[in-house]
XYZ file of C-alpha atoms in Angstrom:
518
model
C 121.449 127.058 133.774
C 122.119 126.702 130.048
C 119.763 124.535 128.021
C 120.736 122.797 124.788
C 118.507 122.670 121.744
C 117.503 119.289 120.338
C 119.376 120.086 117.117
C 122.601 120.326 119.142
C 122.364 116.827 120.629
C 125.128 114.432 119.519
C 126.576 111.213 120.979
C 129.479 111.223 123.383
C 128.052 112.780 126.562
C 125.230 112.111 129.003
C 124.834 115.398 130.865
C 122.402 116.922 128.363
C 119.984 119.482 129.759
C 116.982 120.282 127.575
C 113.759 122.271 127.950
C 110.908 120.534 126.113
C 107.246 119.628 125.951
C 105.834 116.136 125.268
C 103.920 115.872 121.987
C 103.208 112.134 122.299
C 103.407 109.488 125.021
C 102.554 105.789 124.650
C 103.294 102.324 125.998
C 105.115 99.833 123.765
C 104.131 96.208 124.485
C 106.479 93.256 124.309
C 106.257 91.752 120.815
C 106.199 88.175 122.148
C 103.888 88.951 125.072
C 101.540 91.866 124.277
C 100.247 91.916 127.857
C 103.694 92.971 129.078
C 104.938 96.556 128.656
C 108.389 96.767 127.076
C 108.939 100.535 127.335
C 107.310 103.942 127.730
C 108.068 106.068 124.671
C 107.704 109.828 124.312
C 108.350 112.483 121.659
C 110.010 115.645 122.941
C 109.818 119.055 121.230
C 111.778 122.204 122.040
C 110.906 125.870 121.481
C 112.361 125.765 117.956
C 109.952 123.007 116.972
C 112.637 120.304 116.638
C 111.741 116.837 117.901
C 113.458 113.729 119.213
C 112.281 110.297 120.303
C 112.957 109.273 123.910
C 112.558 105.739 125.266
C 112.115 104.833 128.948
C 112.827 101.157 129.612
C 110.468 98.956 131.582
C 112.164 99.084 134.973
C 112.287 102.914 134.943
C 108.642 103.492 133.944
C 107.399 103.968 137.566
C 110.018 106.710 137.987
C 108.610 108.814 135.115
C 105.058 107.621 134.383
C 103.279 110.239 136.504
C 105.853 113.009 136.144
C 105.501 113.700 132.449
C 102.356 114.240 130.351
C 101.337 115.085 126.791
C 100.680 118.726 125.986
C 102.371 122.118 125.933
C 103.569 122.017 129.548
C 107.331 122.548 129.716
C 109.774 120.175 131.397
C 113.450 120.385 132.225
C 115.112 117.012 131.568
C 118.689 116.391 132.693
C 121.031 113.427 132.065
C 120.143 111.388 128.987
C 121.903 108.800 126.905
C 122.153 109.425 123.143
C 121.581 106.392 120.904
C 121.176 105.719 117.203
C 117.651 105.876 115.805
C 118.266 103.069 113.354
C 114.867 101.390 113.216
C 113.292 100.925 109.781
C 110.542 103.398 110.633
C 111.960 106.170 112.806
C 109.679 108.024 115.179
C 111.072 111.457 114.218
C 113.329 112.926 111.548
C 116.215 113.050 114.049
C 119.009 110.546 113.404
C 119.385 110.057 117.163
C 117.094 109.060 120.006
C 117.368 109.545 123.762
C 117.298 106.879 126.468
C 116.538 107.549 130.129
C 118.720 106.447 133.020
C 118.251 106.134 136.786
C 120.028 109.470 137.100
C 117.674 111.202 134.645
C 115.823 114.080 136.325
C 112.496 115.474 135.083
C 111.212 118.784 136.497
C 108.031 120.679 135.555
C 108.740 124.340 134.724
C 105.701 126.369 135.768
C 104.673 129.510 133.958
C 106.190 128.489 130.592
C 104.661 126.924 127.496
C 105.987 125.812 124.126
C 104.228 127.949 121.514
C 104.794 125.551 118.606
C 101.961 123.212 117.693
C 102.337 119.656 118.953
C 101.731 118.541 115.348
C 104.137 118.558 112.424
C 101.809 118.204 109.437
C 103.084 116.865 106.119
C 101.384 117.940 102.896
C 99.473 115.180 101.032
C 101.244 115.950 97.756
C 104.597 115.488 99.503
C 103.496 112.104 100.844
C 102.316 110.901 97.431
C 105.310 112.173 95.491
C 108.185 111.343 97.873
C 109.886 107.986 97.430
C 111.207 107.728 100.962
C 109.679 109.091 104.183
C 111.381 106.909 106.816
C 109.876 108.646 109.836
C 106.399 108.924 111.348
C 104.288 111.875 110.231
C 101.210 113.900 111.226
C 98.390 114.736 108.795
C 95.171 116.751 108.827
C 92.233 116.608 106.427
C 88.571 115.651 106.217
C 87.192 112.136 105.764
C 85.429 111.435 102.442
C 85.298 107.621 102.288
C 85.421 104.715 104.710
C 85.029 100.960 104.837
C 83.445 98.867 107.512
C 85.676 96.677 109.699
C 87.272 93.893 107.662
C 88.713 90.668 109.072
C 91.631 88.889 107.425
C 93.324 85.646 108.440
C 97.044 85.117 107.970
C 99.303 82.432 109.431
C 96.488 81.263 111.686
C 95.895 84.722 113.148
C 92.906 86.994 112.499
C 93.576 90.660 111.816
C 91.015 93.456 111.847
C 91.423 96.568 109.765
C 89.528 99.300 107.945
C 90.348 101.966 105.384
C 89.471 105.633 105.170
C 90.182 108.187 102.453
C 91.138 111.671 103.613
C 91.031 114.786 101.428
C 92.955 118.018 102.010
C 92.225 121.629 101.064
C 93.850 121.123 97.652
C 91.530 118.193 96.754
C 94.371 115.698 97.075
C 93.237 112.357 98.464
C 95.167 109.969 100.638
C 94.235 106.467 101.707
C 94.855 105.372 105.275
C 94.718 101.814 106.628
C 93.696 101.510 110.269
C 94.642 98.384 112.207
C 93.210 96.478 115.165
C 91.179 98.138 117.899
C 92.303 101.521 116.568
C 90.310 100.790 113.379
C 87.182 99.884 115.347
C 87.399 103.028 117.472
C 87.922 105.389 114.505
C 85.193 103.857 112.311
C 82.670 104.002 115.193
C 83.596 107.638 115.845
C 83.228 108.557 112.166
C 79.881 106.745 111.914
C 78.443 108.479 114.980
C 79.565 112.022 114.137
C 77.232 114.717 112.792
C 77.081 114.140 109.027
C 75.802 117.649 108.244
C 79.288 119.163 108.383
C 82.754 118.104 107.238
C 84.455 115.640 109.542
C 87.984 116.841 110.203
C 90.581 114.351 111.382
C 94.135 114.615 112.668
C 96.280 111.493 112.588
C 99.377 111.881 114.726
C 102.392 109.649 114.170
C 101.310 107.443 111.289
C 103.642 105.720 108.827
C 103.979 105.937 105.043
C 103.611 102.638 103.190
C 103.391 101.659 99.540
C 100.646 99.557 97.944
C 100.338 98.889 94.214
C 103.218 101.336 93.637
C 101.309 104.161 95.308
C 102.088 105.793 98.640
C 99.484 105.688 101.363
C 99.529 105.884 105.150
C 98.849 103.419 107.922
C 98.598 103.458 111.673
C 101.591 102.434 113.736
C 100.015 99.941 116.127
C 100.746 101.772 119.382
C 102.121 105.210 118.528
C 99.335 106.603 116.342
C 96.700 108.859 117.885
C 93.646 110.451 116.269
C 91.589 113.587 116.895
C 88.144 113.966 115.293
C 86.193 117.228 115.648
C 87.937 118.006 118.950
C 87.827 121.784 118.386
C 91.591 121.966 118.660
C 93.136 125.159 117.216
C 94.510 123.238 114.226
C 91.101 121.697 113.490
C 89.283 125.018 113.856
C 91.734 126.674 111.468
C 91.406 123.826 108.954
C 87.607 123.879 109.060
C 87.557 127.656 108.575
C 89.745 127.366 105.479
C 87.591 124.516 104.193
C 84.356 126.465 104.527
C 85.946 129.638 103.134
C 86.926 127.860 99.932
C 85.253 129.293 96.852
C 85.020 125.850 95.298
C 83.041 122.924 96.643
C 85.020 120.314 98.523
C 83.878 116.878 99.522
C 81.912 117.095 102.767
C 79.964 113.847 102.817
C 81.411 110.440 103.619
C 80.660 107.530 101.309
C 81.151 103.916 102.331
C 83.481 101.792 100.245
C 82.348 98.222 99.728
C 85.694 96.818 100.818
C 89.403 97.356 100.885
C 90.394 99.940 98.302
C 93.940 100.447 97.114
C 92.861 103.673 95.424
C 95.076 102.889 92.470
C 93.965 104.604 89.305
C 92.481 101.679 87.359
C 90.571 100.185 90.293
C 89.253 103.583 91.318
C 87.766 104.284 87.882
C 86.364 100.773 87.444
C 84.825 100.544 90.909
C 83.218 104.001 90.934
C 79.727 104.376 89.475
C 79.643 105.449 85.809
C 77.349 108.217 84.602
C 76.919 110.400 81.540
C 76.818 114.187 81.800
C 73.068 114.253 81.217
C 72.555 112.008 84.239
C 74.226 114.463 86.634
C 70.992 116.440 87.146
C 69.089 113.262 88.071
C 71.241 112.391 91.077
C 69.127 111.773 94.193
C 71.882 111.105 96.722
C 75.463 112.195 97.344
C 77.961 110.132 95.408
C 81.189 110.089 93.440
C 80.885 109.144 89.775
C 83.093 108.633 86.745
C 82.261 110.130 83.363
C 83.946 109.402 80.039
C 84.043 112.652 78.084
C 86.186 115.095 76.121
C 87.437 118.543 77.027
C 85.944 121.135 74.708
C 88.166 123.940 75.959
C 89.489 125.977 78.873
C 87.775 129.219 79.884
C 90.776 131.533 79.724
C 88.607 134.590 80.359
C 88.468 133.403 83.961
C 91.588 133.549 86.125
C 93.247 130.148 85.739
C 95.852 130.362 88.519
C 96.142 131.725 92.043
C 98.968 132.497 94.454
C 99.487 130.054 97.313
C 101.792 129.763 100.296
C 105.000 127.990 99.251
C 105.059 126.120 102.573
C 101.499 124.906 103.155
C 99.881 125.632 99.720
C 97.024 127.606 101.314
C 95.586 130.622 99.535
C 97.234 133.891 100.570
C 96.074 137.466 101.196
C 97.761 140.335 99.371
C 99.203 143.074 101.574
C 100.748 145.630 99.249
C 103.637 143.875 97.543
C 103.715 141.125 100.174
C 101.591 138.075 100.882
C 100.191 136.849 104.179
C 99.278 133.214 104.822
C 96.451 132.974 107.368
C 97.433 129.429 108.242
C 101.121 130.204 108.820
C 100.188 133.601 110.327
C 103.151 135.258 108.690
C 104.436 136.920 105.530
C 105.341 134.165 103.096
C 106.772 133.532 99.669
C 104.249 132.248 97.166
C 103.985 129.900 94.223
C 101.243 129.918 91.554
C 98.875 126.952 91.374
C 96.303 125.965 88.766
C 92.547 126.459 88.964
C 91.162 125.781 85.495
C 87.521 125.975 84.434
C 87.159 123.445 81.632
C 84.184 122.785 79.386
C 83.502 119.049 79.194
C 81.246 117.376 76.645
C 79.978 113.889 75.818
C 77.271 112.681 73.442
C 74.539 113.348 76.047
C 75.368 116.846 77.256
C 78.005 119.206 78.608
C 79.133 120.691 81.920
C 81.753 122.898 83.527
C 84.455 121.119 85.546
C 86.942 122.736 87.937
C 90.474 121.338 87.656
C 92.953 122.082 90.419
C 96.714 121.959 90.569
C 97.532 118.267 90.941
C 95.176 117.226 88.133
C 96.307 120.054 85.822
C 100.009 119.334 86.424
C 99.396 115.703 85.538
C 97.725 116.212 82.171
C 99.515 119.387 81.022
C 102.958 118.189 82.038
C 103.951 121.604 83.389
C 103.307 123.485 86.597
C 101.497 126.813 86.740
C 104.734 128.811 87.101
C 106.138 127.351 83.855
C 102.899 128.047 81.951
C 102.824 131.625 83.220
C 106.436 132.077 82.145
C 105.814 130.739 78.635
C 102.774 133.030 78.330
C 104.934 136.030 79.195
C 107.401 134.958 76.520
C 104.694 135.122 73.846
C 103.611 131.477 73.667
C 99.976 132.493 73.768
C 97.054 132.473 71.354
C 93.351 133.360 71.354
C 92.556 130.234 73.362
C 95.064 131.107 76.075
C 98.453 129.525 76.789
C 99.453 127.063 74.094
C 99.802 124.372 76.764
C 95.989 124.346 77.033
C 95.653 123.452 73.334
C 96.567 119.819 73.990
C 93.452 119.442 76.145
C 90.852 120.359 73.511
C 89.188 117.337 71.933
C 91.107 114.865 74.077
C 89.183 112.134 75.879
C 89.511 111.615 79.614
C 87.977 109.748 82.496
C 86.867 112.216 85.177
C 85.978 111.291 88.740
C 83.754 113.978 90.254
C 81.531 114.341 93.290
C 77.810 114.982 92.916
C 75.844 116.462 95.811
C 72.081 115.972 95.806
C 71.588 118.889 98.209
C 73.323 121.464 96.029
C 71.738 123.388 93.196
C 72.418 122.229 89.611
C 76.060 123.002 88.878
C 76.400 122.598 85.114
C 77.420 126.239 84.906
C 78.902 126.611 88.392
C 81.350 123.754 88.040
C 81.949 120.238 89.333
C 85.309 119.697 91.039
C 87.510 117.029 89.470
C 88.680 114.570 92.102
C 90.707 112.388 89.738
C 91.506 112.402 86.034
C 93.313 110.224 83.526
C 94.020 110.152 79.813
C 95.881 106.837 80.050
C 94.746 104.874 76.955
C 95.070 101.541 78.760
C 92.867 102.675 81.648
C 90.329 104.213 79.245
C 90.277 101.031 77.129
C 89.666 98.827 80.172
C 86.964 101.242 81.373
C 85.189 101.003 77.998
C 85.425 97.232 77.983
C 84.167 97.044 81.557
C 81.117 99.182 80.748
C 80.691 97.872 77.162
C 81.122 101.327 75.666
C 81.175 101.164 71.847
C 83.179 103.617 69.745
C 81.181 105.867 67.408
C 83.175 104.620 64.428
C 82.375 101.046 65.344
C 78.683 101.834 65.644
C 78.513 103.640 62.285
C 80.192 100.736 60.540
C 77.540 98.226 61.571
C 75.567 96.725 58.671
C 72.317 95.231 59.884
C 71.149 92.241 57.854
C 67.968 90.384 58.782
C 66.677 86.835 58.423
C 69.333 85.668 55.985
C 70.626 82.192 56.351
C 74.001 83.767 57.043
C 72.785 85.544 60.189
C 71.356 82.331 61.546
C 74.750 80.669 61.360
C 77.227 80.634 64.163
C 80.510 82.054 63.002
C 83.921 80.673 63.803
C 84.185 82.878 66.913
C 81.193 81.109 68.449
C 78.429 83.723 68.729
C 75.027 83.710 67.108
C 74.885 86.882 65.004
C 71.087 87.021 65.034
C 70.692 86.734 68.795
C 73.908 88.246 70.120
C 75.254 90.974 67.906
C 71.963 92.851 67.812
C 71.805 92.798 71.589
C 73.751 95.847 72.826
C 74.615 94.145 76.121
C 76.466 91.426 74.219
C 78.583 93.707 72.059
C 82.220 93.581 72.967
C 85.266 94.782 71.041
C 86.044 91.172 70.149
C 82.688 90.060 68.720
C 82.204 93.490 67.153
C 85.329 93.026 65.024
C 84.129 89.569 63.972
C 80.711 90.882 63.081
C 82.111 93.764 61.020
C 84.217 91.269 59.078
C 81.154 89.085 58.377
C 79.120 92.167 57.466
C 81.723 93.177 54.885
C 81.583 89.663 53.412
C 77.820 90.030 53.018
C 78.207 93.472 51.502
C 80.806 92.191 49.022
C 78.471 89.383 47.953
C 75.727 91.836 46.998
C 75.652 93.780 43.724
C 73.198 96.299 42.309
C 71.429 95.722 39.041
C 70.719 98.502 36.597
C 67.240 98.987 38.064
C 68.596 99.420 41.534
C 67.573 95.986 42.882
C 70.015 93.846 44.753
C 71.481 90.641 43.380
C 73.617 88.073 45.151
C 76.585 86.318 43.657
C 75.216 83.032 44.986
C 72.101 81.357 43.724
C 70.243 82.137 46.959
C 69.375 85.744 47.700
C 69.480 86.825 51.377
C 66.215 88.244 52.609
C 65.664 91.705 54.171
C 69.061 93.100 53.258
C 69.664 96.801 53.977
C 72.338 98.360 51.812
C 73.551 101.936 52.123
C 73.865 103.541 48.636
C 76.338 106.422 48.593
C 75.347 109.304 46.304
C 77.435 109.923 43.177
C 80.170 112.508 43.685
């Protein structure tokens, strides 16, 4: 008996004989009548790890329902129709799907198992950076944020959903929208789990969507399945790598106030703002945003590491070769960034850890390119010349603060998100009423003059508003500076150093800065 591999399947014949396991099995309801089952769908995987979608129509479900089950058990399946997998969101990467017939025969093969994992995980970076992923995917990570159940009404129907944010071993975050009863089940499970350890999650067969020009994932109403702290081999391996990490990863789960698109601007505006000096005063676990500048990169510390080219995990050196513990094999490697950067604001300083995705974004080069340029002599006392662009530049940093950990000013806070986008920074400053140093130094404070008791053409009372820090905005600050210059221009100094006004009435309590002669 000769079996065909899934990769060999093409249209034009029906006598296919394959040896497979079932990685997923679910009922598909009728769209117009959800109480009625339309088909029984399964995903088949062969010993090479290739997969194909198979659909069993309604009238044939009793023939196969109890004969085939999810797991690594191996089945021989004979006689299948080959059809086009032309739906907008394909179940697998395969361009074809299989359809059962009355003559289809399913037989359990005892004593054999498929050694491949039933999951086909896709890296978070791939999901975020790929324009088109037209098939369902599997992911693994740990939950760092969640919402409560949200209800939304559309076209007279009420929909329930929730959002979670999942982080991987490389600190990349991915938002996932959960729909319907699936959302309720997952959120309850997350809420009731032990919060003292990271909560690992596997989402099997979810879809990639786009919101606010950013990729995220969502549950497919009936095909998606989740595993939370199930002690499956994949979860155990992930948790081991997570706990073995030298850096601190997010382990606590914060609750988002509502639906979060996790786009850059909203993320920075909605996250709590703190200064560097306030880090040591944190009493509970939280994520915060700080507006600060990079003072430099510690190039005396190793700023890159070798990772598996397939899964991006850290590798072990074995002579001239590298072993990936996750892939359990010798692998090729690629360098990835791990920068220790000194960050400073006007209240203090701290050490931040910047990993690959953040470093690639702000440097504009990957670690391999920077290493290459360093070998070619583009290097100075402060390290690779690519790091020079970071010094003195202002950024918004999103970092996680853990109340249970020891002070980390010198150990390092991990950067979860970073931007130098001037538009985002400007809106952040306006949102939090942050005043530029130059603006503050230009202020001329004049008291009790008739001028300050006037309302200017922009409509604010200079005496009551401009001296109130909460009322200072970029708009009224510019107006006030203009009025202050008018006052300054109207004042002259007499020979004895007293002030005189060009008008007949002298303003009272005027403070004038006298620059020394040069």
